[in-house]
């Protein structure tokens, strides 16, 4: 089974801790897992199994990427759609309200 998990970042927080716990548990049970973060790649606050793949939709944050401008949001949507097409997950688990909405919107457009 191939699972994608989507969250804004892997900083210190409750949703991030829950994601890391689930990801570590699932990968230990043989599930192929990729964590997609919307924010630029930073070290994960919590321990992650090295078998878990990580993908950041923003490699470096530029002034155009910051904030909620329509252009920045559309760029994130395209990147998430491409990532889901490339990963072709059997299941997608998204965390937090804004990321949930973005993910649901792009799952349909990615034809996953």
XYZ file of N, CA and C in Angstrom:
336
model
N 0.844 -1.175 0.000
C 0.000 0.000 0.000
C 0.890 1.240 0.000
N 0.473 2.240 -0.735
C 1.203 3.489 -0.890
C 0.355 4.621 -0.310
N 0.883 5.329 0.696
C 0.138 6.388 1.375
C 0.909 7.699 1.282
N 0.169 8.781 1.049
C 0.733 10.133 1.097
C 0.081 10.849 2.271
N 0.907 11.550 3.043
C 0.410 12.363 4.149
C 0.784 13.807 3.844
N -0.175 14.727 4.004
C 0.044 16.130 3.642
C -0.171 16.993 4.876
N 0.784 17.897 5.118
C 0.708 18.823 6.248
C 1.477 20.079 5.869
N 1.196 21.189 6.554
C 1.885 22.426 6.198
C 3.383 22.339 6.479
N 3.764 21.900 7.684
C 5.174 21.766 8.027
C 5.338 20.664 9.065
N 6.571 20.353 9.395
C 6.842 19.351 10.421
C 7.507 19.996 11.638
N 7.031 21.180 12.000
C 7.537 21.859 13.190
C 6.908 21.230 14.438
N 7.137 21.828 15.595
C 6.604 21.298 16.857
C 5.126 21.650 16.972
N 4.287 20.651 17.085
C 2.852 20.873 17.228
C 2.118 19.555 17.350
N 0.871 19.613 17.743
C 0.074 18.410 17.956
C -0.223 17.630 16.686
N -0.606 18.326 15.622
C -0.884 17.638 14.358
C 0.387 17.013 13.800
N 1.494 17.730 13.932
C 2.779 17.224 13.448
C 3.208 15.987 14.242
N 2.983 16.015 15.554
C 3.330 14.865 16.404
C 2.477 13.656 16.027
N 1.187 13.879 15.800
C 0.291 12.793 15.410
C 0.697 12.217 14.061
N 0.997 13.082 13.091
C 1.431 12.610 11.779
C 2.678 11.749 11.914
N 3.670 12.199 12.665
C 4.919 11.449 12.814
C 4.681 10.102 13.493
N 3.821 10.077 14.501
C 3.494 8.820 15.170
C 2.852 7.838 14.185
N 1.848 8.311 13.437
C 1.180 7.442 12.458
C 2.143 6.995 11.364
N 2.936 7.920 10.856
C 3.877 7.587 9.779
C 4.871 6.528 10.238
N 5.450 6.696 11.414
C 6.406 5.711 11.936
C 5.752 4.353 12.144
N 4.532 4.357 12.656
C 3.811 3.099 12.891
C 3.499 2.395 11.570
N 3.010 3.155 10.601
C 2.623 2.551 9.324
C 3.823 2.037 8.541
N 4.907 2.792 8.506
C 6.078 2.348 7.751
C 6.682 1.101 8.406
N 6.582 0.996 9.728
C 7.061 -0.206 10.430
C 6.228 -1.427 10.060
N 5.000 -1.208 9.616
C 4.108 -2.296 9.193
C 4.183 -2.564 7.692
N 5.129 -1.930 7.022
C 5.358 -2.219 5.610
C 4.662 -1.312 4.623
N 4.062 -0.251 5.078
C 3.379 0.682 4.174
C 4.404 1.633 3.563
N 4.316 1.823 2.265
C 5.164 2.764 1.531
C 4.601 4.161 1.776
N 5.391 5.077 2.352
C 4.834 6.332 2.825
C 5.658 7.537 2.397
N 4.949 8.579 1.962
C 5.571 9.859 1.609
C 4.868 10.962 2.383
N 5.639 11.831 3.023
C 5.090 13.008 3.685
C 5.340 14.205 2.782
N 4.268 14.921 2.461
C 4.349 16.128 1.642
C 4.106 17.323 2.552
N 5.062 18.258 2.561
C 4.863 19.496 3.322
C 4.710 20.658 2.338
N 3.844 21.583 2.719
C 3.592 22.761 1.890
C 4.731 23.771 2.066
N 5.184 23.930 3.297
C 6.231 24.898 3.630
C 7.591 24.410 3.147
N 8.564 25.317 3.106
C 9.922 24.904 2.735
C 10.447 23.815 3.659
N 11.333 22.991 3.154
C 11.875 21.858 3.901
C 12.664 22.339 5.114
N 12.253 21.864 6.278
C 13.009 22.092 7.515
C 13.124 20.741 8.208
N 14.056 20.650 9.122
C 14.192 19.407 9.874
C 12.919 19.160 10.671
N 12.528 17.912 10.743
C 11.346 17.526 11.492
C 11.646 17.628 12.986
N 10.730 18.217 13.737
C 10.906 18.353 15.179
C 10.879 16.991 15.864
N 10.072 16.070 15.352
C 9.914 14.745 15.930
C 10.733 13.733 15.135
N 11.022 12.592 15.738
C 11.792 11.542 15.048
C 10.951 10.910 13.949
N 11.589 10.696 12.805
C 10.935 10.019 11.679
C 11.801 8.852 11.233
N 11.150 7.747 10.924
C 11.832 6.582 10.392
C 12.509 6.982 9.071
N 13.762 6.581 8.860
C 14.467 6.975 7.624
C 13.853 6.386 6.352
N 12.977 5.402 6.471
C 12.320 4.831 5.285
C 11.204 5.724 4.748
N 10.825 6.731 5.513
C 9.753 7.640 5.095
C 10.331 8.680 4.146
N 9.725 8.796 2.965
C 10.147 9.812 2.002
C 9.501 11.146 2.370
N 10.245 12.218 2.171
C 9.724 13.557 2.423
C 9.816 14.377 1.155
N 8.780 15.147 0.913
C 8.735 16.019 -0.254
C 8.208 17.375 0.189
N 8.971 18.418 -0.077
C 8.531 19.775 0.231
C 8.093 20.444 -1.065
N 6.939 21.081 -1.033
C 6.451 21.753 -2.236
C 7.167 23.069 -2.493
N 7.847 23.603 -1.488
C 8.625 24.831 -1.639
C 10.036 24.549 -1.161
N 10.990 24.565 -2.049
C 12.375 24.322 -1.646
C 12.941 25.511 -0.887
N 12.644 26.707 -1.322
C 13.089 27.918 -0.630
C 11.981 28.945 -0.752
N 11.693 29.602 0.333
C 10.600 30.568 0.318
C 11.084 31.905 -0.234
N 10.441 32.346 -1.281
C 10.753 33.652 -1.858
C 9.635 34.616 -1.449
N 9.841 35.917 -1.623
C 8.774 36.868 -1.277
C 7.464 36.568 -2.002
N 7.540 36.036 -3.220
C 6.320 35.713 -3.959
C 5.583 34.517 -3.377
N 6.291 33.635 -2.646
C 5.683 32.437 -2.079
C 4.990 32.718 -0.751
N 5.405 33.766 -0.064
C 4.865 34.045 1.266
C 3.429 34.509 1.190
N 2.734 34.258 2.286
C 1.385 34.796 2.420
C 0.349 34.025 1.636
N -0.818 34.612 1.575
C -1.942 33.947 0.954
C -2.368 34.573 -0.352
N -1.441 35.211 -1.068
C -1.836 35.803 -2.332
C -2.368 34.710 -3.255
N -3.278 35.072 -4.082
C -3.894 34.110 -4.994
C -2.845 33.418 -5.852
N -1.867 34.168 -6.308
C -0.811 33.597 -7.150
C -0.022 32.522 -6.389
N 0.318 32.801 -5.128
C 1.062 31.836 -4.310
C 0.218 30.588 -4.037
N -1.059 30.777 -3.752
C -1.949 29.638 -3.491
C -2.081 28.768 -4.736
N -2.252 29.377 -5.888
C -2.374 28.603 -7.129
C -1.090 27.832 -7.439
N 0.048 28.436 -7.161
C 1.332 27.761 -7.379
C 1.440 26.535 -6.459
N 1.030 26.678 -5.203
C 1.044 25.540 -4.274
C 0.093 24.440 -4.748
N -1.057 24.830 -5.262
C -2.020 23.847 -5.769
C -1.413 23.036 -6.909
N -0.779 23.699 -7.845
C -0.151 22.996 -8.977
C 0.925 22.033 -8.493
N 1.740 22.479 -7.548
C 2.815 21.627 -7.032
C 2.252 20.409 -6.306
N 1.188 20.606 -5.535
C 0.576 19.474 -4.833
C -0.034 18.498 -5.829
N -0.696 19.013 -6.848
C -1.297 18.152 -7.873
C -0.230 17.310 -8.569
N 0.895 17.936 -8.936
C 1.996 17.199 -9.568
C 2.556 16.132 -8.645
N 2.727 16.484 -7.374
C 3.266 15.521 -6.404
C 2.346 14.319 -6.268
N 1.046 14.553 -6.189
C 0.102 13.440 -6.064
C 0.086 12.578 -7.326
N 0.212 13.203 -8.482
C 0.298 12.417 -9.727
C 1.544 11.544 -9.742
N 2.667 12.106 -9.286
C 3.932 11.361 -9.283
C 3.912 10.214 -8.277
N 3.375 10.460 -7.091
C 3.362 9.456 -6.031
C 2.304 8.376 -6.288
N 1.172 8.757 -6.854
C 0.053 7.857 -7.131
C -0.323 7.041 -5.887
N -0.680 7.725 -4.788
C -0.987 7.013 -3.554
C -2.321 6.282 -3.610
N -2.405 5.200 -2.829
C -3.683 4.496 -2.659
C -4.578 5.275 -1.694
N -3.954 5.945 -0.729
C -4.677 6.750 0.260
C -3.905 8.040 0.515
N -4.669 9.088 0.845
C -4.073 10.371 1.194
C -4.669 10.801 2.531
N -3.803 11.190 3.466
C -4.235 11.687 4.765
C -3.693 13.102 4.903
N -4.601 14.067 5.091
C -4.185 15.467 5.222
C -4.488 15.957 6.632
N -3.667 16.890 7.101
C -3.789 17.407 8.456
C -4.029 18.906 8.443
N -4.951 19.362 9.263
C -5.325 20.760 9.492
C -6.274 21.249 8.385
N -7.117 22.207 8.738
C -8.232 22.593 7.880
C -7.841 23.138 6.511
N -6.917 24.070 6.441
C -6.541 24.653 5.155
C -5.887 23.619 4.252
N -4.999 22.818 4.812
C -4.323 21.777 4.028
C -5.328 20.710 3.595
N -6.307 20.384 4.450
C -7.350 19.432 4.069
C -8.104 19.923 2.832
N -8.526 21.179 2.859
C -9.282 21.732 1.731
C -8.441 21.729 0.460
N -7.207 22.166 0.558
C -6.301 22.189 -0.592
C -6.103 20.776 -1.154
N -5.904 19.816 -0.272
C -5.646 18.437 -0.696
C -6.857 17.819 -1.369
N -8.031 17.998 -0.779
C -9.260 17.450 -1.376
C -9.479 18.030 -2.762
N -9.242 19.321 -2.901
C -9.407 19.982 -4.200
C -8.457 19.396 -5.242
N -7.219 19.155 -4.844
C -6.219 18.704 -5.799
C -6.253 17.196 -6.053
N -6.781 16.399 -5.135
C -6.923 14.962 -5.391
C -7.813 14.736 -6.600
N -8.926 15.440 -6.648
C -9.839 15.303 -7.783
C -9.211 15.747 -9.093
N -8.423 16.797 -9.044
C -7.790 17.310 -10.260
C -6.602 16.459 -10.691
N -5.982 15.739 -9.736
C -4.809 14.916 -10.067
C -5.224 13.546 -10.590
N -6.519 13.194 -10.440
C -7.023 11.884 -10.876
C -6.264 10.757 -10.212
N -6.058 10.887 -8.888
C -5.333 9.869 -8.121
C -6.254 8.710 -7.844
